[in-house]
PDB file of C-alpha atoms in Angstrom:
ATOM      1  CA  UNK G  72     -58.993 102.336 196.981  1.00 88.00           C
ATOM      2  CA  UNK G  73     -62.659 103.156 197.445  1.00 94.00           C
ATOM      3  CA  UNK G  74     -63.783 106.476 198.891  1.00 94.00           C
ATOM      4  CA  UNK G  75     -67.197 106.934 200.442  1.00 93.00           C
ATOM      5  CA  UNK G  76     -68.584 110.361 201.227  1.00 95.00           C
ATOM      6  CA  UNK G  77     -71.205 110.623 203.931  1.00 94.00           C
ATOM      7  CA  UNK G  78     -72.595 113.101 206.391  1.00 93.00           C
ATOM      8  CA  UNK G  79     -71.933 112.169 209.998  1.00 91.00           C
ATOM      9  CA  UNK G  80     -74.717 112.621 212.500  1.00 94.00           C
ATOM     10  CA  UNK G  81     -74.222 112.241 216.223  1.00 93.00           C
ATOM     11  CA  UNK G  82     -76.727 111.335 218.911  1.00 93.00           C
ATOM     12  CA  UNK G  83     -75.155 113.870 221.280  1.00 95.00           C
ATOM     13  CA  UNK G  84     -72.838 116.880 221.265  1.00 95.00           C
ATOM     14  CA  UNK G  85     -70.396 114.945 223.440  1.00 97.00           C
ATOM     15  CA  UNK G  86     -70.031 112.233 220.785  1.00 96.00           C
ATOM     16  CA  UNK G  87     -69.456 114.894 218.138  1.00 95.00           C
ATOM     17  CA  UNK G  88     -66.716 116.532 220.232  1.00 97.00           C
ATOM     18  CA  UNK G  89     -64.983 113.172 220.748  1.00 96.00           C
ATOM     19  CA  UNK G  90     -64.873 112.541 216.987  1.00 95.00           C
ATOM     20  CA  UNK G  91     -63.716 116.096 216.245  1.00 95.00           C
ATOM     21  CA  UNK G  92     -60.926 115.743 218.806  1.00 97.00           C
ATOM     22  CA  UNK G  93     -59.837 112.442 217.249  1.00 95.00           C
ATOM     23  CA  UNK G  94     -59.817 114.018 213.769  1.00 94.00           C
ATOM     24  CA  UNK G  95     -57.781 116.979 215.069  1.00 96.00           C
ATOM     25  CA  UNK G  96     -55.217 114.668 216.692  1.00 94.00           C
ATOM     26  CA  UNK G  97     -54.926 112.521 213.539  1.00 93.00           C
ATOM     27  CA  UNK G  98     -54.395 115.579 211.357  1.00 96.00           C
ATOM     28  CA  UNK G  99     -51.764 116.951 213.729  1.00 95.00           C
ATOM     29  CA  UNK G 100     -49.971 113.600 213.805  1.00 93.00           C
ATOM     30  CA  UNK G 101     -49.924 113.402 209.999  1.00 94.00           C
ATOM     31  CA  UNK G 102     -48.534 116.949 209.656  1.00 96.00           C
ATOM     32  CA  UNK G 103     -45.864 116.240 212.271  1.00 94.00           C
ATOM     33  CA  UNK G 104     -44.826 112.980 210.583  1.00 94.00           C
ATOM     34  CA  UNK G 105     -44.720 114.564 207.130  1.00 95.00           C
ATOM     35  CA  UNK G 106     -42.539 117.422 208.344  1.00 96.00           C
ATOM     36  CA  UNK G 107     -40.167 115.041 210.162  1.00 94.00           C
ATOM     37  CA  UNK G 108     -39.850 112.945 206.987  1.00 95.00           C
ATOM     38  CA  UNK G 109     -38.925 116.083 205.052  1.00 96.00           C
ATOM     39  CA  UNK G 110     -36.258 116.786 207.676  1.00 95.00           C
ATOM     40  CA  UNK G 111     -34.780 113.326 207.155  1.00 95.00           C
ATOM     41  CA  UNK G 112     -36.160 111.263 210.035  1.00 93.00           C
ATOM     42  CA  UNK G 113     -36.565 107.556 209.333  1.00 93.00           C
ATOM     43  CA  UNK G 114     -40.005 106.009 208.969  1.00 92.00           C
ATOM     44  CA  UNK G 115     -39.367 103.429 211.722  1.00 92.00           C
ATOM     45  CA  UNK G 116     -38.248 106.099 214.174  1.00 92.00           C
ATOM     46  CA  UNK G 117     -41.405 108.093 213.522  1.00 91.00           C
ATOM     47  CA  UNK G 118     -43.597 105.014 213.976  1.00 91.00           C
ATOM     48  CA  UNK G 119     -42.066 104.420 217.414  1.00 91.00           C
ATOM     49  CA  UNK G 120     -42.346 108.119 218.365  1.00 89.00           C
ATOM     50  CA  UNK G 121     -45.957 108.487 217.310  1.00 88.00           C
ATOM     51  CA  UNK G 122     -47.335 105.308 218.882  1.00 87.00           C
ATOM     52  CA  UNK G 123     -48.429 107.318 221.908  1.00 75.00           C
TER      53      UNK G 123
END
């Protein structure tokens, strides 16, 4: 795996807010999935649940 660190710049505040919202949703989804896995949910069930 290769990791690249970079500073993001946005042409407008609206673009920045869209990316921040996407990052917030992704993080929330990952936390939810991790917690459900700890509770014993199956991976396939979570994949179907989180598609939306």
